[in-house]
Coordinates of C-alpha atoms in Angstrom, one line a residue:
X1 CA -56.2 -0.3 27.7
X2 CA -59.8 0.4 28.8
X3 CA -62.3 0.8 26.1
X4 CA -64.6 3.0 28.2
X5 CA -65.4 3.8 31.8
X6 CA -68.7 3.8 33.5
X7 CA -69.3 5.3 36.9
X8 CA -72.0 2.7 37.6
X9 CA -69.7 -0.4 37.5
X10 CA -67.8 -1.3 40.7
X11 CA -66.3 -4.5 39.3
X12 CA -64.2 -5.1 36.2
X13 CA -64.6 -6.9 32.9
X14 CA -61.3 -7.9 31.5
X15 CA -60.7 -9.2 27.9
X16 CA -57.3 -10.8 27.4
X17 CA -56.3 -10.4 23.7
X18 CA -53.5 -10.4 21.2
X19 CA -52.9 -8.1 18.3
X20 CA -54.3 -9.2 15.0
X21 CA -56.6 -11.9 16.4
X22 CA -60.0 -11.8 14.7
X23 CA -61.8 -13.5 17.6
X24 CA -60.4 -10.9 20.0
X25 CA -61.8 -8.2 17.8
X26 CA -65.2 -10.0 17.7
X27 CA -65.2 -10.2 21.5
X28 CA -64.6 -6.5 21.8
X29 CA -67.3 -5.7 19.3
X30 CA -69.8 -7.9 21.2
X31 CA -69.1 -6.0 24.4
X32 CA -69.3 -2.7 22.6
X33 CA -72.6 -3.6 21.2
X34 CA -74.0 -4.4 24.6
X35 CA -72.5 -1.1 26.1
X36 CA -70.4 -3.1 28.6
X37 CA -67.4 -1.2 29.8
X38 CA -64.4 -3.5 29.6
X39 CA -60.6 -3.4 29.8
X40 CA -58.6 -4.8 26.9
X41 CA -55.3 -6.3 28.2
X42 CA -53.1 -7.3 25.3
X43 CA -50.7 -10.1 26.1
X44 CA -48.4 -8.6 23.5
X45 CA -48.0 -5.6 25.7
X46 CA -48.3 -7.4 29.1
X47 CA -46.7 -10.9 28.6
X48 CA -46.3 -11.3 32.4
X49 CA -50.1 -12.0 32.4
X50 CA -49.8 -15.1 30.2
X51 CA -49.2 -17.5 33.1
X52 CA -52.1 -16.2 35.2
X53 CA -54.5 -16.3 32.2
X54 CA -53.5 -19.9 31.5
X55 CA -53.9 -21.0 35.1
X56 CA -57.3 -19.3 35.5
X57 CA -58.7 -20.4 32.1
X58 CA -56.9 -23.7 31.4
X59 CA -56.6 -22.6 27.8
X60 CA -54.0 -21.1 25.6
X61 CA -56.5 -19.7 23.1
X62 CA -57.5 -16.0 23.0
X63 CA -59.6 -14.1 23.9
X64 CA -60.2 -15.0 27.5
X65 CA -63.0 -13.0 29.2
X66 CA -63.5 -12.4 32.9
X67 CA -66.3 -10.7 34.8
X68 CA -64.6 -10.2 38.1
X69 CA -63.7 -13.7 39.1
X70 CA -66.2 -15.3 36.8
X71 CA -64.4 -16.9 33.8
X72 CA -66.6 -16.6 30.7
X73 CA -64.2 -18.1 28.1
X74 CA -64.0 -17.0 24.5
X75 CA -66.4 -15.6 21.9
X76 CA -68.6 -18.7 21.7
X77 CA -69.1 -18.8 25.5
X78 CA -69.8 -15.1 25.6
X79 CA -72.4 -15.4 22.8
X80 CA -74.0 -18.3 24.6
X81 CA -74.5 -16.5 27.9
X82 CA -75.7 -13.4 26.1
X83 CA -78.4 -15.5 24.6
X84 CA -79.8 -16.3 28.0
X85 CA -81.3 -13.1 29.3
X86 CA -81.6 -14.1 33.0
X87 CA -78.0 -15.3 33.3
X88 CA -76.7 -12.3 31.4
X89 CA -78.6 -9.8 33.5
X90 CA -77.4 -11.5 36.7
X91 CA -73.8 -11.3 35.4
X92 CA -74.1 -7.6 34.6
X93 CA -75.7 -6.9 38.0
X94 CA -72.9 -8.8 39.8
X95 CA -70.1 -6.8 38.1
X96 CA -72.1 -3.6 38.6
X97 CA -72.4 -3.8 42.4
X98 CA -69.5 -6.1 43.5
X99 CA -65.8 -5.1 43.6
X100 CA -63.3 -7.3 41.9
X101 CA -61.6 -9.0 44.8
X102 CA -60.9 -12.6 43.7
X103 CA -60.6 -12.1 40.0
X104 CA -57.6 -11.2 37.9
X105 CA -56.2 -7.8 38.6
X106 CA -55.3 -5.2 36.0
X107 CA -51.6 -5.0 35.3
X108 CA -49.7 -1.8 36.3
X109 CA -49.2 0.3 33.2
X110 CA -45.6 0.9 34.3
X111 CA -44.9 -2.8 33.5
X112 CA -46.0 -2.6 29.8
X113 CA -43.3 -3.6 27.3
X114 CA -43.8 -0.3 25.4
X115 CA -43.5 1.8 28.6
X116 CA -40.9 4.5 28.1
X117 CA -39.3 6.2 31.1
X118 CA -38.1 9.8 31.1
X119 CA -34.3 10.3 31.2
X120 CA -34.8 13.5 33.1
X121 CA -33.2 13.0 36.5
X122 CA -35.7 15.3 38.1
X123 CA -38.7 13.5 36.8
X124 CA -39.0 9.7 36.7
X125 CA -42.6 9.7 35.4
X126 CA -43.6 8.1 32.2
X127 CA -43.6 10.1 29.0
X128 CA -46.6 8.0 27.9
X129 CA -50.1 8.9 29.1
X130 CA -52.5 6.1 30.2
X131 CA -54.8 6.3 27.2
X132 CA -58.3 5.0 27.6
X133 CA -58.9 3.4 24.2
X134 CA -58.6 0.0 22.6
X135 CA -55.2 -1.5 23.0
X136 CA -54.2 -1.5 19.4
X137 CA -54.4 2.3 19.3
X138 CA -52.5 2.6 22.5
X139 CA -49.8 0.5 20.9
X140 CA -49.9 2.7 17.8
X141 CA -49.4 5.9 19.8
X142 CA -46.5 4.3 21.6
X143 CA -44.8 3.4 18.3
X144 CA -45.5 7.0 17.0
X145 CA -43.7 8.4 20.0
X146 CA -40.7 6.0 19.4
X147 CA -40.6 7.2 15.8
X148 CA -40.6 10.8 17.1
X149 CA -43.8 11.6 15.3
X150 CA -45.3 13.0 18.5
X151 CA -43.4 16.0 19.6
X152 CA -43.6 19.8 20.2
X153 CA -44.2 21.4 16.8
X154 CA -43.5 25.0 16.2
X155 CA -45.9 26.5 13.6
X156 CA -45.1 30.0 12.3
X157 CA -43.6 32.6 14.6
X158 CA -46.1 32.4 17.5
X159 CA -47.7 29.0 17.7
X160 CA -46.3 25.9 19.4
X161 CA -48.3 22.7 19.6
X162 CA -47.1 20.5 22.4
X163 CA -47.3 16.7 22.2
X164 CA -48.6 16.9 18.7
X165 CA -48.1 15.3 15.2
X166 CA -48.9 16.5 11.7
X167 CA -51.3 14.5 9.6
X168 CA -49.0 14.2 6.6
X169 CA -46.1 12.9 8.7
X170 CA -48.4 10.2 10.2
X171 CA -49.5 9.2 6.7
X172 CA -45.9 8.9 5.4
X173 CA -44.9 6.9 8.4
X174 CA -47.8 4.5 8.1
X175 CA -47.1 3.9 4.4
X176 CA -43.4 3.4 5.0
X177 CA -43.4 1.4 8.2
X178 CA -46.7 -0.4 8.0
X179 CA -46.9 -0.9 4.3
X180 CA -50.3 0.8 4.0
X181 CA -51.8 2.4 1.0
X182 CA -52.5 6.2 1.3
X183 CA -56.2 5.6 1.6
X184 CA -55.7 3.1 4.4
X185 CA -53.4 5.5 6.2
X186 CA -56.0 8.2 6.0
X187 CA -58.6 5.8 7.5
X188 CA -56.2 5.2 10.5
X189 CA -55.8 8.9 11.0
X190 CA -59.6 9.3 11.0
X191 CA -59.9 6.5 13.6
X192 CA -57.4 8.3 15.8
X193 CA -59.7 11.4 15.7
X194 CA -63.0 9.5 15.9
X195 CA -61.8 7.6 19.0
X196 CA -60.8 10.9 20.7
X197 CA -57.2 9.9 20.9
X198 CA -56.1 13.0 19.1
X199 CA -57.8 16.4 18.7
X200 CA -57.1 19.0 16.0
X201 CA -55.3 22.1 17.1
X202 CA -57.0 24.5 14.6
X203 CA -60.4 26.0 14.8
X204 CA -61.5 24.8 11.4
X205 CA -65.0 23.4 11.2
X206 CA -65.4 19.6 10.9
X207 CA -63.6 16.6 12.3
X208 CA -62.3 15.0 9.0
X209 CA -58.7 14.0 9.3
X210 CA -56.5 16.2 7.2
X211 CA -52.8 15.8 6.2
X212 CA -52.4 19.5 6.5
X213 CA -53.5 19.8 10.2
X214 CA -51.7 19.3 13.4
X215 CA -53.2 17.0 16.1
X216 CA -52.5 16.8 19.9
X217 CA -52.9 13.8 22.0
X218 CA -55.9 13.7 24.4
X219 CA -54.5 13.0 27.8
X220 CA -57.4 13.7 30.1
X221 CA -57.5 11.7 33.3
X222 CA -60.7 9.8 33.0
X223 CA -60.8 9.2 36.8
X224 CA -60.6 12.8 37.7
X225 CA -63.9 14.7 38.3
X226 CA -64.4 18.0 36.5
X227 CA -64.9 19.7 39.9
X228 CA -61.7 18.2 41.3
X229 CA -60.1 20.1 44.2
X230 CA -57.5 19.4 46.8
X231 CA -60.0 17.3 48.7
X232 CA -62.9 15.2 47.6
X233 CA -64.2 14.2 51.0
X234 CA -65.7 16.3 53.7
X235 CA -64.0 16.7 57.1
X236 CA -65.4 17.4 60.5
X237 CA -64.6 21.2 60.0
X238 CA -66.5 21.5 56.7
X239 CA -70.2 22.5 57.2
X240 CA -72.5 20.4 55.1
X241 CA -75.0 22.0 52.8
X242 CA -78.5 21.0 51.8
X243 CA -79.5 20.8 48.2
X244 CA -81.8 23.9 48.6
X245 CA -79.0 26.0 50.1
X246 CA -76.5 25.0 47.4
X247 CA -79.1 25.6 44.6
X248 CA -80.0 29.0 45.8
X249 CA -76.4 30.1 45.5
X250 CA -75.9 28.2 42.3
X251 CA -78.8 30.1 40.6
X252 CA -77.2 33.4 41.5
X253 CA -74.0 32.3 39.9
X254 CA -75.4 30.7 36.8
X255 CA -77.8 33.5 35.8
X256 CA -75.1 36.0 34.8
X257 CA -73.3 33.3 33.0
X258 CA -76.3 32.4 30.9
X259 CA -77.1 36.1 30.3
X260 CA -73.6 36.4 28.8
X261 CA -73.3 33.2 26.7
X262 CA -76.9 32.2 25.7
X263 CA -78.2 33.9 22.5
X264 CA -80.8 33.3 19.8
X265 CA -83.7 32.5 22.2
X266 CA -81.2 31.0 24.7
X267 CA -80.6 28.0 22.4
X268 CA -77.1 28.9 21.1
X269 CA -74.0 29.1 23.3
X270 CA -71.0 31.4 22.8
X271 CA -68.5 29.2 24.4
X272 CA -65.5 31.5 23.9
X273 CA -67.1 33.9 26.3
X274 CA -66.5 31.4 29.1
X275 CA -62.7 31.8 28.7
X276 CA -61.4 34.1 31.4
X277 CA -65.0 34.8 32.4
X278 CA -65.2 35.9 36.0
X279 CA -68.6 34.4 36.6
X280 CA -67.6 31.1 35.1
X281 CA -64.4 31.1 37.2
X282 CA -66.6 31.7 40.2
X283 CA -68.8 28.8 39.3
X284 CA -65.7 26.5 38.9
X285 CA -64.7 27.4 42.4
X286 CA -68.2 26.9 43.8
X287 CA -68.5 23.5 42.0
X288 CA -65.6 22.2 44.2
X289 CA -68.0 22.7 47.1
X290 CA -70.3 20.0 45.7
X291 CA -68.6 17.4 47.9
X292 CA -70.2 19.2 50.9
X293 CA -73.8 18.8 49.6
X294 CA -76.1 16.2 51.1
X295 CA -78.3 15.2 48.2
X296 CA -80.5 13.0 50.5
X297 CA -81.6 16.2 52.3
X298 CA -83.7 17.4 49.4
X299 CA -87.3 17.1 48.6
X300 CA -88.2 15.8 45.1
X301 CA -88.7 19.3 43.8
X302 CA -85.4 20.4 45.3
X303 CA -83.6 17.5 43.8
X304 CA -85.3 18.2 40.5
X305 CA -84.2 21.8 40.3
X306 CA -80.7 21.1 41.7
X307 CA -79.9 18.2 39.3
X308 CA -81.3 20.0 36.2
X309 CA -79.1 23.0 36.9
X310 CA -76.1 20.8 37.6
X311 CA -76.7 18.8 34.4
X312 CA -76.8 21.9 32.2
X313 CA -73.7 23.6 33.5
X314 CA -71.8 20.3 33.5
X315 CA -72.6 19.8 29.8
X316 CA -71.3 23.3 29.1
X317 CA -68.3 22.7 31.2
X318 CA -67.5 19.4 29.3
X319 CA -68.0 21.1 25.9
X320 CA -65.7 24.0 26.8
X321 CA -63.0 21.5 28.0
X322 CA -63.3 18.8 25.3
X323 CA -65.1 20.5 22.4
X324 CA -68.5 19.3 21.1
X325 CA -68.7 15.5 20.6
X326 CA -68.5 14.5 16.9
X327 CA -68.7 10.7 17.1
X328 CA -70.3 7.9 19.0
X329 CA -67.1 7.4 21.0
X330 CA -67.0 11.0 22.1
X331 CA -70.7 11.2 22.9
X332 CA -70.4 8.1 25.1
X333 CA -67.6 9.7 26.9
X334 CA -69.6 12.9 27.5
X335 CA -72.6 11.0 28.8
X336 CA -70.9 8.2 30.8
X337 CA -67.3 8.9 31.6
X338 CA -67.1 12.6 32.6
X339 CA -68.6 13.6 35.9
X340 CA -68.9 15.8 39.0
X341 CA -68.2 14.6 42.5
X342 CA -71.3 15.4 44.6
X343 CA -71.8 14.5 48.2
X344 CA -69.3 11.6 48.2
X345 CA -70.4 10.0 44.9
X346 CA -69.8 10.4 41.1
X347 CA -72.6 11.7 38.9
X348 CA -72.2 11.5 35.1
X349 CA -74.8 13.1 32.8
X350 CA -76.2 9.6 32.2
X351 CA -76.6 9.1 35.9
X352 CA -78.5 12.3 36.4
X353 CA -80.8 12.0 33.4
X354 CA -81.7 8.3 33.4
X355 CA -81.0 7.6 37.1
X356 CA -82.5 10.6 39.0
X357 CA -84.6 12.7 36.7
X358 CA -86.3 9.9 34.8
X359 CA -87.0 7.8 37.9
X360 CA -84.3 5.3 37.1
X361 CA -85.4 4.2 33.6
X362 CA -83.5 2.7 30.8
X363 CA -82.5 5.1 28.0
X364 CA -83.0 4.3 24.3
X365 CA -79.7 2.5 23.9
X366 CA -79.5 1.0 27.4
X367 CA -80.1 -2.6 28.3
X368 CA -80.5 -2.0 32.0
X369 CA -81.5 0.8 34.4
X370 CA -79.1 3.5 35.2
X371 CA -78.8 2.5 38.9
X372 CA -78.7 -1.1 40.2
X373 CA -80.9 -2.1 43.1
X374 CA -77.9 -1.8 45.5
X375 CA -76.7 1.5 44.2
X376 CA -76.2 4.0 47.1
X377 CA -77.7 6.8 44.9
X378 CA -81.0 5.0 44.7
X379 CA -82.6 7.2 47.5
X380 CA -82.1 10.2 45.3
X381 CA -84.2 8.9 42.4
X382 CA -87.4 10.9 41.8
X383 CA -90.5 9.0 42.8
X384 CA -91.8 9.3 39.2
X385 CA -90.3 10.1 35.9
X386 CA -90.8 13.8 35.1
X387 CA -91.3 14.2 31.3
X388 CA -90.9 18.0 31.5
X389 CA -87.1 17.5 32.0
X390 CA -86.8 16.7 28.3
X391 CA -87.6 20.4 27.6
X392 CA -85.3 21.7 30.3
X393 CA -82.0 19.9 29.7
X394 CA -79.4 21.3 27.4
X395 CA -78.4 18.9 24.6
X396 CA -75.5 20.7 23.0
X397 CA -77.3 20.4 19.6
X398 CA -79.3 22.6 17.3
X399 CA -82.4 20.8 18.6
X400 CA -81.8 21.8 22.2
X401 CA -84.5 23.5 24.3
X402 CA -83.8 27.0 25.7
X403 CA -81.5 27.1 28.7
X404 CA -82.4 28.8 32.0
X405 CA -81.9 28.5 35.7
X406 CA -84.4 26.6 37.9
X407 CA -85.4 27.5 41.5
X408 CA -86.5 24.9 44.0
X409 CA -89.7 26.6 45.1
X410 CA -90.9 27.5 41.5
X411 CA -89.5 24.5 39.6
X412 CA -92.8 23.1 38.4
X413 CA -94.0 26.4 36.9
X414 CA -90.7 27.1 35.3
X415 CA -90.5 23.6 33.7
X416 CA -94.0 24.0 32.3
X417 CA -93.2 27.5 31.0
X418 CA -90.1 26.3 29.2
X419 CA -92.0 23.3 27.8
X420 CA -94.7 25.6 26.4
X421 CA -92.1 27.7 24.6
X422 CA -90.6 24.5 23.1
X423 CA -93.9 23.0 22.0
X424 CA -95.1 26.2 20.3
X425 CA -91.9 26.2 18.2
X426 CA -92.4 24.4 14.9
X427 CA -89.0 22.8 15.2
X428 CA -90.4 20.7 18.1
X429 CA -94.1 20.4 17.1
X430 CA -95.6 21.2 13.7
X431 CA -99.2 20.7 12.6
X432 CA -100.2 19.8 9.1
X433 CA -103.9 20.6 8.9
X434 CA -104.2 19.6 5.3
X435 CA -103.0 16.1 5.9
X436 CA -104.0 15.9 9.6
X437 CA -100.5 15.1 10.7
X438 CA -98.9 16.0 14.0
X439 CA -95.1 16.3 13.5
X440 CA -93.2 15.8 16.8
X441 CA -89.5 16.0 17.5
X442 CA -87.9 12.5 17.7
X443 CA -87.4 13.1 21.5
X444 CA -91.1 12.0 21.8
X445 CA -90.3 8.8 19.9
X446 CA -87.1 7.9 21.8
X447 CA -88.7 8.5 25.2
X448 CA -92.2 7.4 24.3
X449 CA -92.7 5.6 27.7
X450 CA -92.1 8.9 29.5
X451 CA -95.1 10.5 27.7
X452 CA -97.5 7.6 28.1
X453 CA -96.3 5.0 25.6
X454 CA -98.7 5.8 22.8
X455 CA -99.2 8.6 20.3
X456 CA -102.6 9.3 21.8
X457 CA -101.3 9.7 25.4
X458 CA -98.4 11.8 24.1
X459 CA -100.8 14.3 22.5
X460 CA -102.9 14.3 25.6
X461 CA -99.8 15.1 27.7
X462 CA -98.9 17.9 25.3
X463 CA -102.4 19.4 25.7
X464 CA -102.2 19.3 29.4
X465 CA -99.0 21.3 29.3
X466 CA -100.7 23.8 27.0
X467 CA -103.9 23.9 29.0
X468 CA -103.6 27.6 29.8
X469 CA -102.4 28.6 26.3
X470 CA -104.8 30.3 24.0
X471 CA -102.8 30.1 20.7
X472 CA -104.3 28.9 17.5
X473 CA -101.8 26.1 17.5
X474 CA -103.1 24.7 20.7
X475 CA -106.7 25.0 19.6
X476 CA -105.9 23.2 16.3
X477 CA -104.1 20.4 18.1
X478 CA -107.1 20.1 20.5
X479 CA -109.5 19.8 17.6
X480 CA -107.4 17.1 15.9
X481 CA -107.1 15.2 19.1
X482 CA -110.9 15.2 20.0
X483 CA -111.9 14.2 16.4
X484 CA -109.3 11.4 16.4
X485 CA -108.6 12.2 12.8
X486 CA -104.8 12.6 12.9
X487 CA -101.5 10.6 12.6
X488 CA -98.2 11.3 14.3
X489 CA -94.9 11.5 12.4
X490 CA -91.5 12.6 13.7
X491 CA -89.3 15.6 12.8
X492 CA -85.6 15.1 12.1
X493 CA -83.2 15.8 15.1
X494 CA -80.4 18.2 14.2
X495 CA -77.3 16.8 16.0
X496 CA -74.9 19.6 14.8
X497 CA -73.4 21.6 17.7
X498 CA -75.3 24.6 19.0
X499 CA -72.1 26.5 19.9
X500 CA -70.7 29.5 18.2
X501 CA -67.1 30.8 18.1
X502 CA -68.2 34.3 17.5
X503 CA -67.7 36.6 20.5
X504 CA -70.2 39.3 19.7
X505 CA -74.0 39.0 20.2
X506 CA -75.9 39.5 17.0
X507 CA -77.1 43.0 16.4
X508 CA -80.2 41.9 14.4
X509 CA -83.2 40.4 16.3
X510 CA -82.6 36.8 17.2
X511 CA -84.6 34.3 15.2
X512 CA -85.1 30.6 15.7
X513 CA -82.7 28.3 13.8
X514 CA -84.3 26.1 11.2
X515 CA -83.4 22.4 11.2
X516 CA -80.8 21.7 8.6
X517 CA -81.9 19.5 5.8
X518 CA -78.4 18.4 4.9
X519 CA -78.0 14.7 5.2
X520 CA -75.5 13.7 7.8
X521 CA -73.0 11.0 7.1
X522 CA -73.9 7.7 8.8
X523 CA -71.4 6.2 11.2
X524 CA -68.9 3.7 9.8
X525 CA -69.5 1.2 12.5
X526 CA -72.4 0.1 14.7
X527 CA -70.4 -1.4 17.5
X528 CA -72.7 -0.2 20.1
X529 CA -76.0 -1.4 18.6
X530 CA -78.0 -3.6 21.0
X531 CA -79.6 -6.5 19.2
X532 CA -82.6 -7.2 21.5
X533 CA -85.7 -6.8 19.5
X534 CA -87.5 -4.4 21.9
X535 CA -84.9 -1.7 21.4
X536 CA -83.5 -2.5 17.9
X537 CA -85.7 -0.1 16.0
X538 CA -85.1 2.9 18.3
X539 CA -81.3 2.3 18.5
X540 CA -81.0 1.9 14.7
X541 CA -82.8 5.2 14.5
X542 CA -80.2 6.7 16.8
X543 CA -77.4 5.3 14.6
X544 CA -78.9 6.7 11.4
X545 CA -78.9 10.1 13.2
X546 CA -75.3 9.6 14.1
X547 CA -76.2 9.9 17.7
X548 CA -76.2 6.6 19.5
X549 CA -75.7 6.9 23.3
X550 CA -76.2 10.6 23.7
X551 CA -79.9 11.4 23.8
X552 CA -78.6 14.1 26.1

């Protein structure tokens, strides 16, 4: 059913399709490329929608695309409106801020032809999860269940994997029932993993589909906040909290967590230590109180400290629950479709970074700002973009800055202190005095506008951060800047996860990790690449890094 979810869209984009139709696939790819969240309704699965589609569109051809009640048509019509920026922007803004009242409504999943009811008299719920993925894979999972490929598998004497399938059994079934070659069946298995439909049960490194491994279905409720509790709205008996009050308690809870899990200069996370961790359990309970926070009560500095702290622990929370993202699909889910409920509204990582902390600016792979002009969260946006946040936010990668807690009253000094530590590390800034080259991490390239928009203004900004520093590195950079005899190049970004499975802290002194020089495999698809000329270079750079959509 839905391809992705975005907490910033109030309306719906529906694409009516049929299995095996090349034009339907092209329509999906176009919307993927533009990062537009849509719902794929296959008329093979929901034939009861055929009549409504015909009546609304006046056509029997597929696909048929609707933005709320606005009928776009097929691929040609979609391409035409995309080529007219003003109309396209108005259309996106409409579906962002307006609920879908008069347009076609999504069919109830219970009415799907492939829906299977439980025979258990005590439970009439469906055996099938509502999977948030393109329809053809939802259909495949349904067929796998009918063929009894997905079941509870006992492995050895102690292990039991519920709702799982073995890679080899999937390959055999695809070859027999679908007439695929073994190489084709392996590709389908890899797609299931890449699209986060299934996740491996073992702790082996890597996300390459293997015939020898078992995989469990991912059945997360995309609409359920990570800090879900019995209630998500305040009542008259619940005292409200200011941002400053909540952040003061949050700092006290987070500090012992970070002391326990952050090693190697606070840039590596021991996620296993969070399991049955009393302090983390305490945080999860406290996170449920976020619905009582009034974000509008905070000053800019209070909002800055609060949302940086929330962002960092949310990313840790997501990684613990779902594992580190390995693909574009999973990274988009981490950034856009997983969230906390705060003060009556949803906040994904994307909303916090690009909406609030960066002053509501577009990210490298975004075609529009994080918040529309009518978004109720607009009053929380910082008056100006704060570039220092790029050195305060955990990225979940080897190129992450150190993690720490931030206090409302001392936030500016703490941000500057962390940024200095980052900039004096050769992984983030390296000076080649022989060739007069300043090497900067690609963060400076992706977010160039935040640092002034030009290499010269970026170097000037860095020197302002290092103004009180007396290191030789700062003096060398200052000399290069004043003479003007230098060029700027960019260091590779290491997207490999910064987590460790080891439980023990290292006994030897911690040292900085060096950026891996191993070439990462490029993504097989570029479905999400925008084609507007202003962003094409940056986004292609993201794709080459295997990182589109998750700057952090």
